PDB file of C-alpha atoms and ligand atoms in Angstrom:
ATOM      1  CA  UNK A   1       2.829  25.336   6.550  1.00  0.00           C
ATOM      2  CA  UNK A   2       0.907  25.334   3.295  1.00  0.00           C
ATOM      3  CA  UNK A   3      -2.263  23.274   3.288  1.00  0.00           C
ATOM      4  CA  UNK A   4      -2.860  20.489   0.820  1.00  0.00           C
ATOM      5  CA  UNK A   5      -5.926  22.368  -0.414  1.00  0.00           C
ATOM      6  CA  UNK A   6      -6.571  26.023   0.166  1.00  0.00           C
ATOM      7  CA  UNK A   7      -9.791  27.649  -1.009  1.00  0.00           C
ATOM      8  CA  UNK A   8      -9.299  31.402  -0.775  1.00  0.00           C
ATOM      9  CA  UNK A   9     -12.116  33.921  -1.018  1.00  0.00           C
ATOM     10  CA  UNK A  10     -13.921  31.996  -3.728  1.00  0.00           C
ATOM     11  CA  UNK A  11     -17.086  33.441  -5.255  1.00  0.00           C
ATOM     12  CA  UNK A  12     -18.909  31.280  -7.790  1.00  0.00           C
ATOM     13  CA  UNK A  13     -22.210  31.051  -9.637  1.00  0.00           C
ATOM     14  CA  UNK A  14     -23.769  29.756 -12.841  1.00  0.00           C
ATOM     15  CA  UNK A  15     -23.947  31.573 -16.186  1.00  0.00           C
ATOM     16  CA  UNK A  16     -25.366  35.055 -15.785  1.00  0.00           C
ATOM     17  CA  UNK A  17     -27.085  34.086 -12.533  1.00  0.00           C
ATOM     18  CA  UNK A  18     -26.385  35.425  -9.052  1.00  0.00           C
ATOM     19  CA  UNK A  19     -23.374  34.492  -6.932  1.00  0.00           C
ATOM     20  CA  UNK A  20     -24.092  31.200  -5.173  1.00  0.00           C
ATOM     21  CA  UNK A  21     -20.864  30.855  -3.201  1.00  0.00           C
ATOM     22  CA  UNK A  22     -19.683  34.101  -1.580  1.00  0.00           C
ATOM     23  CA  UNK A  23     -16.117  34.869  -0.589  1.00  0.00           C
ATOM     24  CA  UNK A  24     -15.620  31.372   0.797  1.00  0.00           C
ATOM     25  CA  UNK A  25     -12.334  30.246   2.342  1.00  0.00           C
ATOM     26  CA  UNK A  26     -11.439  26.818   3.686  1.00  0.00           C
ATOM     27  CA  UNK A  27      -8.329  24.693   3.886  1.00  0.00           C
ATOM     28  CA  UNK A  28      -7.706  20.985   4.100  1.00  0.00           C
ATOM     29  CA  UNK A  29      -4.493  19.358   5.280  1.00  0.00           C
ATOM     30  CA  UNK A  30      -3.112  15.967   4.368  1.00  0.00           C
ATOM     31  CA  UNK A  31      -5.139  13.047   5.749  1.00  0.00           C
ATOM     32  CA  UNK A  32      -7.734  15.434   7.147  1.00  0.00           C
ATOM     33  CA  UNK A  33     -11.482  14.813   6.891  1.00  0.00           C
ATOM     34  CA  UNK A  34     -13.828  17.801   6.944  1.00  0.00           C
ATOM     35  CA  UNK A  35     -17.584  17.687   6.587  1.00  0.00           C
ATOM     36  CA  UNK A  36     -19.577  20.604   5.187  1.00  0.00           C
ATOM     37  CA  UNK A  37     -23.137  20.732   6.414  1.00  0.00           C
ATOM     38  CA  UNK A  38     -25.864  23.269   5.782  1.00  0.00           C
ATOM     39  CA  UNK A  39     -29.376  23.651   4.417  1.00  0.00           C
ATOM     40  CA  UNK A  40     -30.447  22.697   0.933  1.00  0.00           C
ATOM     41  CA  UNK A  41     -29.419  25.318  -1.576  1.00  0.00           C
ATOM     42  CA  UNK A  42     -26.603  26.674   0.628  1.00  0.00           C
ATOM     43  CA  UNK A  43     -24.105  26.219  -2.200  1.00  0.00           C
ATOM     44  CA  UNK A  44     -22.300  23.106  -0.926  1.00  0.00           C
ATOM     45  CA  UNK A  45     -22.365  21.234  -4.248  1.00  0.00           C
ATOM     46  CA  UNK A  46     -21.441  24.417  -6.098  1.00  0.00           C
ATOM     47  CA  UNK A  47     -18.357  24.780  -3.904  1.00  0.00           C
ATOM     48  CA  UNK A  48     -17.234  21.201  -4.598  1.00  0.00           C
ATOM     49  CA  UNK A  49     -17.768  21.740  -8.348  1.00  0.00           C
ATOM     50  CA  UNK A  50     -15.548  24.830  -8.179  1.00  0.00           C
ATOM     51  CA  UNK A  51     -12.773  22.840  -6.480  1.00  0.00           C
ATOM     52  CA  UNK A  52     -13.095  20.036  -9.062  1.00  0.00           C
ATOM     53  CA  UNK A  53     -12.812  22.545 -11.910  1.00  0.00           C
ATOM     54  CA  UNK A  54     -16.277  21.849 -13.293  1.00  0.00           C
ATOM     55  CA  UNK A  55     -17.311  25.406 -12.521  1.00  0.00           C
ATOM     56  CA  UNK A  56     -14.819  28.269 -12.805  1.00  0.00           C
ATOM     57  CA  UNK A  57     -14.827  30.606  -9.799  1.00  0.00           C
ATOM     58  CA  UNK A  58     -15.799  34.225 -10.563  1.00  0.00           C
ATOM     59  CA  UNK A  59     -13.160  35.405  -8.157  1.00  0.00           C
ATOM     60  CA  UNK A  60     -10.798  34.021  -5.566  1.00  0.00           C
ATOM     61  CA  UNK A  61      -8.261  31.220  -5.906  1.00  0.00           C
ATOM     62  CA  UNK A  62      -7.924  27.561  -5.133  1.00  0.00           C
ATOM     63  CA  UNK A  63      -4.467  26.219  -4.362  1.00  0.00           C
ATOM     64  CA  UNK A  64      -3.525  22.554  -4.339  1.00  0.00           C
ATOM     65  CA  UNK A  65      -0.079  21.679  -2.977  1.00  0.00           C
ATOM     66  CA  UNK A  66       0.801  25.334  -3.380  1.00  0.00           C
ATOM     67  CA  UNK A  67      -0.217  25.450  -7.071  1.00  0.00           C
ATOM     68  CA  UNK A  68      -2.982  27.738  -8.227  1.00  0.00           C
ATOM     69  CA  UNK A  69      -5.701  25.688  -9.963  1.00  0.00           C
ATOM     70  CA  UNK A  70      -7.226  28.629 -11.802  1.00  0.00           C
ATOM     71  CA  UNK A  71      -7.466  28.000 -15.528  1.00  0.00           C
ATOM     72  CA  UNK A  72      -7.041  24.238 -15.098  1.00  0.00           C
ATOM     73  CA  UNK A  73      -9.618  21.905 -16.599  1.00  0.00           C
ATOM     74  CA  UNK A  74     -11.415  19.269 -14.538  1.00  0.00           C
ATOM     75  CA  UNK A  75      -9.380  16.398 -16.030  1.00  0.00           C
ATOM     76  CA  UNK A  76      -6.110  18.180 -15.191  1.00  0.00           C
ATOM     77  CA  UNK A  77      -7.271  18.728 -11.630  1.00  0.00           C
ATOM     78  CA  UNK A  78      -8.140  15.040 -11.379  1.00  0.00           C
ATOM     79  CA  UNK A  79      -4.665  14.103 -12.641  1.00  0.00           C
ATOM     80  CA  UNK A  80      -3.090  16.312 -10.011  1.00  0.00           C
ATOM     81  CA  UNK A  81      -4.819  14.185  -7.385  1.00  0.00           C
ATOM     82  CA  UNK A  82      -8.275  15.571  -6.654  1.00  0.00           C
ATOM     83  CA  UNK A  83     -11.047  13.061  -7.233  1.00  0.00           C
ATOM     84  CA  UNK A  84     -14.654  14.307  -7.298  1.00  0.00           C
ATOM     85  CA  UNK A  85     -17.513  11.936  -6.518  1.00  0.00           C
ATOM     86  CA  UNK A  86     -20.603  13.917  -7.527  1.00  0.00           C
ATOM     87  CA  UNK A  87     -24.057  13.399  -6.058  1.00  0.00           C
ATOM     88  CA  UNK A  88     -24.979  11.125  -8.957  1.00  0.00           C
ATOM     89  CA  UNK A  89     -21.922   8.890  -8.380  1.00  0.00           C
ATOM     90  CA  UNK A  90     -22.394   6.967 -11.576  1.00  0.00           C
ATOM     91  CA  UNK A  91     -20.601   3.782 -12.354  1.00  0.00           C
ATOM     92  CA  UNK A  92     -20.874   2.380 -15.870  1.00  0.00           C
ATOM     93  CA  UNK A  93     -23.756  -0.044 -15.308  1.00  0.00           C
ATOM     94  CA  UNK A  94     -23.389  -1.838 -18.631  1.00  0.00           C
ATOM     95  CA  UNK A  95     -19.685  -2.546 -18.248  1.00  0.00           C
ATOM     96  CA  UNK A  96     -18.165  -5.279 -16.131  1.00  0.00           C
ATOM     97  CA  UNK A  97     -16.598  -4.595 -12.765  1.00  0.00           C
ATOM     98  CA  UNK A  98     -13.127  -5.068 -14.269  1.00  0.00           C
ATOM     99  CA  UNK A  99     -13.925  -2.635 -17.099  1.00  0.00           C
ATOM    100  CA  UNK A 100     -15.217  -0.071 -14.610  1.00  0.00           C
ATOM    101  CA  UNK A 101     -11.967  -0.267 -12.681  1.00  0.00           C
ATOM    102  CA  UNK A 102      -9.886  -0.082 -15.842  1.00  0.00           C
ATOM    103  CA  UNK A 103     -11.817   2.972 -17.110  1.00  0.00           C
ATOM    104  CA  UNK A 104     -10.687   4.845 -14.058  1.00  0.00           C
ATOM    105  CA  UNK A 105      -7.112   3.625 -14.279  1.00  0.00           C
ATOM    106  CA  UNK A 106      -6.906   4.851 -17.915  1.00  0.00           C
ATOM    107  CA  UNK A 107      -5.850   8.213 -16.575  1.00  0.00           C
ATOM    108  CA  UNK A 108      -2.625   6.527 -15.382  1.00  0.00           C
ATOM    109  CA  UNK A 109      -0.094   6.274 -18.199  1.00  0.00           C
ATOM    110  CA  UNK A 110       2.127   3.630 -16.575  1.00  0.00           C
ATOM    111  CA  UNK A 111       0.278   0.357 -17.255  1.00  0.00           C
ATOM    112  CA  UNK A 112       2.056  -1.652 -14.551  1.00  0.00           C
ATOM    113  CA  UNK A 113       1.159   1.029 -12.048  1.00  0.00           C
ATOM    114  CA  UNK A 114      -2.468   1.011 -13.230  1.00  0.00           C
ATOM    115  CA  UNK A 115      -2.619  -2.774 -12.764  1.00  0.00           C
ATOM    116  CA  UNK A 116      -1.165  -2.537  -9.276  1.00  0.00           C
ATOM    117  CA  UNK A 117      -3.660   0.184  -8.334  1.00  0.00           C
ATOM    118  CA  UNK A 118      -6.541  -2.006  -9.497  1.00  0.00           C
ATOM    119  CA  UNK A 119      -5.125  -4.853  -7.458  1.00  0.00           C
ATOM    120  CA  UNK A 120      -4.885  -2.644  -4.376  1.00  0.00           C
ATOM    121  CA  UNK A 121      -8.464  -1.433  -4.872  1.00  0.00           C
ATOM    122  CA  UNK A 122      -9.668  -5.020  -5.077  1.00  0.00           C
ATOM    123  CA  UNK A 123      -7.664  -5.780  -1.944  1.00  0.00           C
ATOM    124  CA  UNK A 124      -9.618  -3.054  -0.202  1.00  0.00           C
ATOM    125  CA  UNK A 125     -12.986  -4.270  -1.516  1.00  0.00           C
ATOM    126  CA  UNK A 126     -12.502  -8.034  -1.935  1.00  0.00           C
ATOM    127  CA  UNK A 127     -16.073  -8.756  -3.048  1.00  0.00           C
ATOM    128  CA  UNK A 128     -15.278  -6.965  -6.311  1.00  0.00           C
ATOM    129  CA  UNK A 129     -12.438  -9.394  -6.977  1.00  0.00           C
ATOM    130  CA  UNK A 130     -14.947 -12.227  -7.058  1.00  0.00           C
ATOM    131  CA  UNK A 131     -17.139 -10.326  -9.495  1.00  0.00           C
ATOM    132  CA  UNK A 132     -14.720  -8.892 -12.017  1.00  0.00           C
ATOM    133  CA  UNK A 133     -16.629 -10.314 -14.988  1.00  0.00           C
ATOM    134  CA  UNK A 134     -20.065  -9.382 -13.693  1.00  0.00           C
ATOM    135  CA  UNK A 135     -21.972  -6.519 -15.345  1.00  0.00           C
ATOM    136  CA  UNK A 136     -21.754  -3.797 -12.705  1.00  0.00           C
ATOM    137  CA  UNK A 137     -25.419  -2.787 -12.934  1.00  0.00           C
ATOM    138  CA  UNK A 138     -26.522  -6.302 -11.961  1.00  0.00           C
ATOM    139  CA  UNK A 139     -24.719  -6.225  -8.594  1.00  0.00           C
ATOM    140  CA  UNK A 140     -26.504  -5.344  -5.357  1.00  0.00           C
ATOM    141  CA  UNK A 141     -26.680  -1.697  -4.292  1.00  0.00           C
ATOM    142  CA  UNK A 142     -24.051  -2.321  -1.618  1.00  0.00           C
ATOM    143  CA  UNK A 143     -21.660  -3.884  -4.100  1.00  0.00           C
ATOM    144  CA  UNK A 144     -22.165  -1.000  -6.523  1.00  0.00           C
ATOM    145  CA  UNK A 145     -21.278   1.408  -3.704  1.00  0.00           C
ATOM    146  CA  UNK A 146     -18.065  -0.507  -3.131  1.00  0.00           C
ATOM    147  CA  UNK A 147     -17.272  -0.147  -6.819  1.00  0.00           C
ATOM    148  CA  UNK A 148     -17.750   3.630  -6.582  1.00  0.00           C
ATOM    149  CA  UNK A 149     -15.136   3.852  -3.827  1.00  0.00           C
ATOM    150  CA  UNK A 150     -12.834   1.276  -5.399  1.00  0.00           C
ATOM    151  CA  UNK A 151     -12.829   3.342  -8.605  1.00  0.00           C
ATOM    152  CA  UNK A 152     -11.913   6.461  -6.678  1.00  0.00           C
ATOM    153  CA  UNK A 153      -9.178   4.566  -4.859  1.00  0.00           C
ATOM    154  CA  UNK A 154      -7.761   3.351  -8.192  1.00  0.00           C
ATOM    155  CA  UNK A 155      -6.607   6.824  -9.149  1.00  0.00           C
ATOM    156  CA  UNK A 156      -5.014   7.133  -5.706  1.00  0.00           C
ATOM    157  CA  UNK A 157      -5.951  10.751  -5.248  1.00  0.00           C
ATOM    158  CA  UNK A 158      -4.611  12.958  -2.488  1.00  0.00           C
ATOM    159  CA  UNK A 159      -8.087  14.345  -1.897  1.00  0.00           C
ATOM    160  CA  UNK A 160     -11.553  12.939  -2.491  1.00  0.00           C
ATOM    161  CA  UNK A 161     -14.464  15.368  -2.691  1.00  0.00           C
ATOM    162  CA  UNK A 162     -17.650  13.482  -1.892  1.00  0.00           C
ATOM    163  CA  UNK A 163     -21.080  15.050  -2.420  1.00  0.00           C
ATOM    164  CA  UNK A 164     -23.916  13.584  -0.329  1.00  0.00           C
ATOM    165  CA  UNK A 165     -22.703   9.993  -0.116  1.00  0.00           C
ATOM    166  CA  UNK A 166     -25.735   8.796   1.841  1.00  0.00           C
ATOM    167  CA  UNK A 167     -28.407  10.380  -0.358  1.00  0.00           C
ATOM    168  CA  UNK A 168     -31.016   7.890  -1.526  1.00  0.00           C
ATOM    169  CA  UNK A 169     -29.352   4.903   0.139  1.00  0.00           C
ATOM    170  CA  UNK A 170     -31.119   2.316   2.294  1.00  0.00           C
ATOM    171  CA  UNK A 171     -30.145   2.663   6.006  1.00  0.00           C
ATOM    172  CA  UNK A 172     -27.945  -0.446   5.934  1.00  0.00           C
ATOM    173  CA  UNK A 173     -26.008   0.963   2.990  1.00  0.00           C
ATOM    174  CA  UNK A 174     -25.552   4.305   4.734  1.00  0.00           C
ATOM    175  CA  UNK A 175     -23.547   2.589   7.488  1.00  0.00           C
ATOM    176  CA  UNK A 176     -21.518   0.689   4.926  1.00  0.00           C
ATOM    177  CA  UNK A 177     -20.800   3.797   2.880  1.00  0.00           C
ATOM    178  CA  UNK A 178     -19.490   5.748   5.871  1.00  0.00           C
ATOM    179  CA  UNK A 179     -17.265   2.843   6.785  1.00  0.00           C
ATOM    180  CA  UNK A 180     -15.843   2.918   3.230  1.00  0.00           C
ATOM    181  CA  UNK A 181     -15.162   6.625   3.626  1.00  0.00           C
ATOM    182  CA  UNK A 182     -13.359   5.968   6.922  1.00  0.00           C
ATOM    183  CA  UNK A 183     -11.371   3.215   5.225  1.00  0.00           C
ATOM    184  CA  UNK A 184     -10.326   5.588   2.436  1.00  0.00           C
ATOM    185  CA  UNK A 185      -9.412   8.309   4.931  1.00  0.00           C
ATOM    186  CA  UNK A 186      -7.338   5.912   7.012  1.00  0.00           C
ATOM    187  CA  UNK A 187      -5.306   5.064   3.913  1.00  0.00           C
ATOM    188  CA  UNK A 188      -4.061   8.672   4.072  1.00  0.00           C
ATOM    189  CA  UNK A 189      -6.363  10.330   1.543  1.00  0.00           C
ATOM    190  CA  UNK A 190      -7.860  13.660   2.667  1.00  0.00           C
ATOM    191  CA  UNK A 191     -11.645  13.906   2.351  1.00  0.00           C
ATOM    192  CA  UNK A 192     -13.902  16.912   1.883  1.00  0.00           C
ATOM    193  CA  UNK A 193     -17.387  15.640   2.470  1.00  0.00           C
ATOM    194  CA  UNK A 194     -20.789  17.259   1.961  1.00  0.00           C
ATOM    195  CA  UNK A 195     -23.520  15.492   3.885  1.00  0.00           C
ATOM    196  CA  UNK A 196     -27.188  16.065   4.804  1.00  0.00           C
ATOM    197  CA  UNK A 197     -26.987  13.411   7.502  1.00  0.00           C
ATOM    198  CA  UNK A 198     -25.131  15.733   9.868  1.00  0.00           C
ATOM    199  CA  UNK A 199     -24.604  13.184  12.640  1.00  0.00           C
ATOM    200  CA  UNK A 200     -23.044  10.550  10.397  1.00  0.00           C
ATOM    201  CA  UNK A 201     -21.042  13.135   8.508  1.00  0.00           C
ATOM    202  CA  UNK A 202     -19.613  14.690  11.657  1.00  0.00           C
ATOM    203  CA  UNK A 203     -18.903  11.308  13.238  1.00  0.00           C
ATOM    204  CA  UNK A 204     -16.796  10.481  10.204  1.00  0.00           C
ATOM    205  CA  UNK A 205     -14.891  13.784  10.211  1.00  0.00           C
ATOM    206  CA  UNK A 206     -12.318  15.698  12.185  1.00  0.00           C
ATOM    207  CA  UNK A 207     -13.930  19.062  11.513  1.00  0.00           C
ATOM    208  CA  UNK A 208     -17.451  20.286  10.858  1.00  0.00           C
ATOM    209  CA  UNK A 209     -17.962  23.259   8.570  1.00  0.00           C
ATOM    210  CA  UNK A 210     -21.347  24.978   8.507  1.00  0.00           C
ATOM    211  CA  UNK A 211     -22.287  26.742   5.275  1.00  0.00           C
ATOM    212  CA  UNK A 212     -25.384  28.843   4.707  1.00  0.00           C
ATOM    213  CA  UNK A 213     -26.392  31.213   1.900  1.00  0.00           C
ATOM    214  CA  UNK A 214     -23.078  30.557   0.187  1.00  0.00           C
ATOM    215  CA  UNK A 215     -21.032  31.660   3.193  1.00  0.00           C
ATOM    216  CA  UNK A 216     -18.997  29.947   5.851  1.00  0.00           C
ATOM    217  CA  UNK A 217     -20.838  30.229   9.165  1.00  0.00           C
ATOM    218  CA  UNK A 218     -18.226  28.476  11.298  1.00  0.00           C
ATOM    219  CA  UNK A 219     -15.701  25.684  11.375  1.00  0.00           C
ATOM    220  CA  UNK A 220     -15.064  23.656  14.539  1.00  0.00           C
ATOM    221  CA  UNK A 221     -13.825  20.225  15.593  1.00  0.00           C
ATOM    222  CA  UNK A 222     -16.608  17.801  14.698  1.00  0.00           C
ATOM    223  CA  UNK A 223     -16.969  16.393  18.229  1.00  0.00           C
ATOM    224  CA  UNK A 224     -17.449  19.920  19.602  1.00  0.00           C
ATOM    225  CA  UNK A 225     -20.305  20.492  17.195  1.00  0.00           C
ATOM    226  CA  UNK A 226     -21.834  17.133  18.081  1.00  0.00           C
ATOM    227  CA  UNK A 227     -21.601  17.764  21.835  1.00  0.00           C
ATOM    228  CA  UNK A 228     -22.635  21.402  22.035  1.00  0.00           C
ATOM    229  CA  UNK A 229     -26.402  21.633  22.439  1.00  0.00           C
ATOM    230  CA  UNK A 230     -26.561  25.331  21.566  1.00  0.00           C
ATOM    231  CA  UNK A 231     -24.640  24.752  18.325  1.00  0.00           C
ATOM    232  CA  UNK A 232     -26.969  21.901  17.508  1.00  0.00           C
ATOM    233  CA  UNK A 233     -30.053  24.022  18.134  1.00  0.00           C
ATOM    234  CA  UNK A 234     -28.725  27.061  16.367  1.00  0.00           C
ATOM    235  CA  UNK A 235     -27.176  25.627  13.260  1.00  0.00           C
ATOM    236  CA  UNK A 236     -28.059  22.024  12.802  1.00  0.00           C
ATOM    237  CA  UNK A 237     -31.791  22.109  13.444  1.00  0.00           C
ATOM    238  CA  UNK A 238     -33.805  18.983  12.944  1.00  0.00           C
ATOM    239  CA  UNK A 239     -30.936  17.014  11.490  1.00  0.00           C
ATOM    240  CA  UNK A 240     -29.343  16.591  14.900  1.00  0.00           C
ATOM    241  CA  UNK A 241     -32.395  16.544  17.175  1.00  0.00           C
ATOM    242  CA  UNK A 242     -32.750  12.826  17.561  1.00  0.00           C
TER     243      UNK A 242
HETATM  244  N1  ADP B   1     -26.416  23.998 -12.838  1.00  0.00           N
HETATM  245  C1  ADP B   1     -26.988  25.032 -12.201  1.00  0.00           C
HETATM  246  N2  ADP B   1     -27.389  26.143 -12.864  1.00  0.00           N
HETATM  247  C2  ADP B   1     -27.955  27.186 -12.225  1.00  0.00           C
HETATM  248  N3  ADP B   1     -28.174  27.231 -10.884  1.00  0.00           N
HETATM  249  C3  ADP B   1     -27.806  26.162 -10.177  1.00  0.00           C
HETATM  250  C4  ADP B   1     -27.191  25.005 -10.780  1.00  0.00           C
HETATM  251  N4  ADP B   1     -26.922  24.110  -9.796  1.00  0.00           N
HETATM  252  C5  ADP B   1     -27.329  24.667  -8.648  1.00  0.00           C
HETATM  253  N5  ADP B   1     -27.863  25.897  -8.864  1.00  0.00           N
HETATM  254  C6  ADP B   1     -28.399  26.799  -7.837  1.00  0.00           C
HETATM  255  O1  ADP B   1     -27.404  27.056  -6.876  1.00  0.00           O
HETATM  256  C7  ADP B   1     -27.961  27.125  -5.567  1.00  0.00           C
HETATM  257  C8  ADP B   1     -27.160  26.274  -4.640  1.00  0.00           C
HETATM  258  O2  ADP B   1     -27.204  24.938  -5.100  1.00  0.00           O
HETATM  259  P1  ADP B   1     -26.246  23.821  -4.555  1.00  0.00           P
HETATM  260  O3  ADP B   1     -24.846  24.249  -4.637  1.00  0.00           O
HETATM  261  O4  ADP B   1     -26.629  22.581  -5.283  1.00  0.00           O
HETATM  262  O5  ADP B   1     -26.686  23.761  -3.026  1.00  0.00           O
HETATM  263  P2  ADP B   1     -26.536  22.588  -1.947  1.00  0.00           P
HETATM  264  O6  ADP B   1     -25.623  21.554  -2.508  1.00  0.00           O
HETATM  265  O7  ADP B   1     -26.011  23.255  -0.726  1.00  0.00           O
HETATM  266  O8  ADP B   1     -27.912  22.061  -1.717  1.00  0.00           O
HETATM  267  C9  ADP B   1     -29.417  26.726  -5.703  1.00  0.00           C
HETATM  268  O9  ADP B   1     -30.193  27.891  -5.618  1.00  0.00           O
HETATM  269  C10 ADP B   1     -29.513  26.115  -7.067  1.00  0.00           C
HETATM  270  O10 ADP B   1     -30.748  26.386  -7.648  1.00  0.00           O
HETATM  271 MG1   MG B   2     -25.920  19.598  -2.992  1.00  0.00          MG
END
């Protein structure tokens, strides 16, 4: 069976600099959630950027639904169904909630379809429906987070790549954000997550992937990683010693 996403022996880096991601392979099936954990600077964000087409791999290939993504631009990759939520998951703070949702749906040519997607996104995050005319930047942090995920949902991707969703959030919003991610995953969208908060990330995922120095260290079912004390001590360090 071909995977939905197949990253094969990808090496990537910036400009004339050194390789940051080394010969990295990983696959993701439909509706699967995998969480990549690893120390700062391991190359996790770089890997997601390579999948999203923001950074061209130096070697290796990335296949999506059996199609090779090499040479495709980021916007083409998004249209194929891969949505990237970068670390700085910006919304447009000066636009209204409705405008934010419409901006995302612009990539859909069929207007009736775009409208129905927006409606479905609002159905998923009802508070946004009550605030369609509000300037997005004036909503609470929690509401802005909902808008981030509603926007992603609007383009109805097959995969969402999410970089550090909990970074910089208040503890109450961290819980809320992971429940949004679960909600998105249970709608059938596959998720490739990068997360510093290893416990929360693994609890949200089917598989845990450890990355260090640009390489894959291991991949295992997330509950195995959470339950195995030696794995915790060896690979997850302080993050899991609570
Ligand atoms: N835009 C960039 N230009 C040059 N080097 C970068 C850039 N972004 C990240 N790096 C370097 O790549 C390495 C890995 O970074 P990153 O992929 O962000 O790691 P992680 O997300 O695992 O913390 C770091 O050494 C970082 O300095
Ligand atoms: Mg990062």
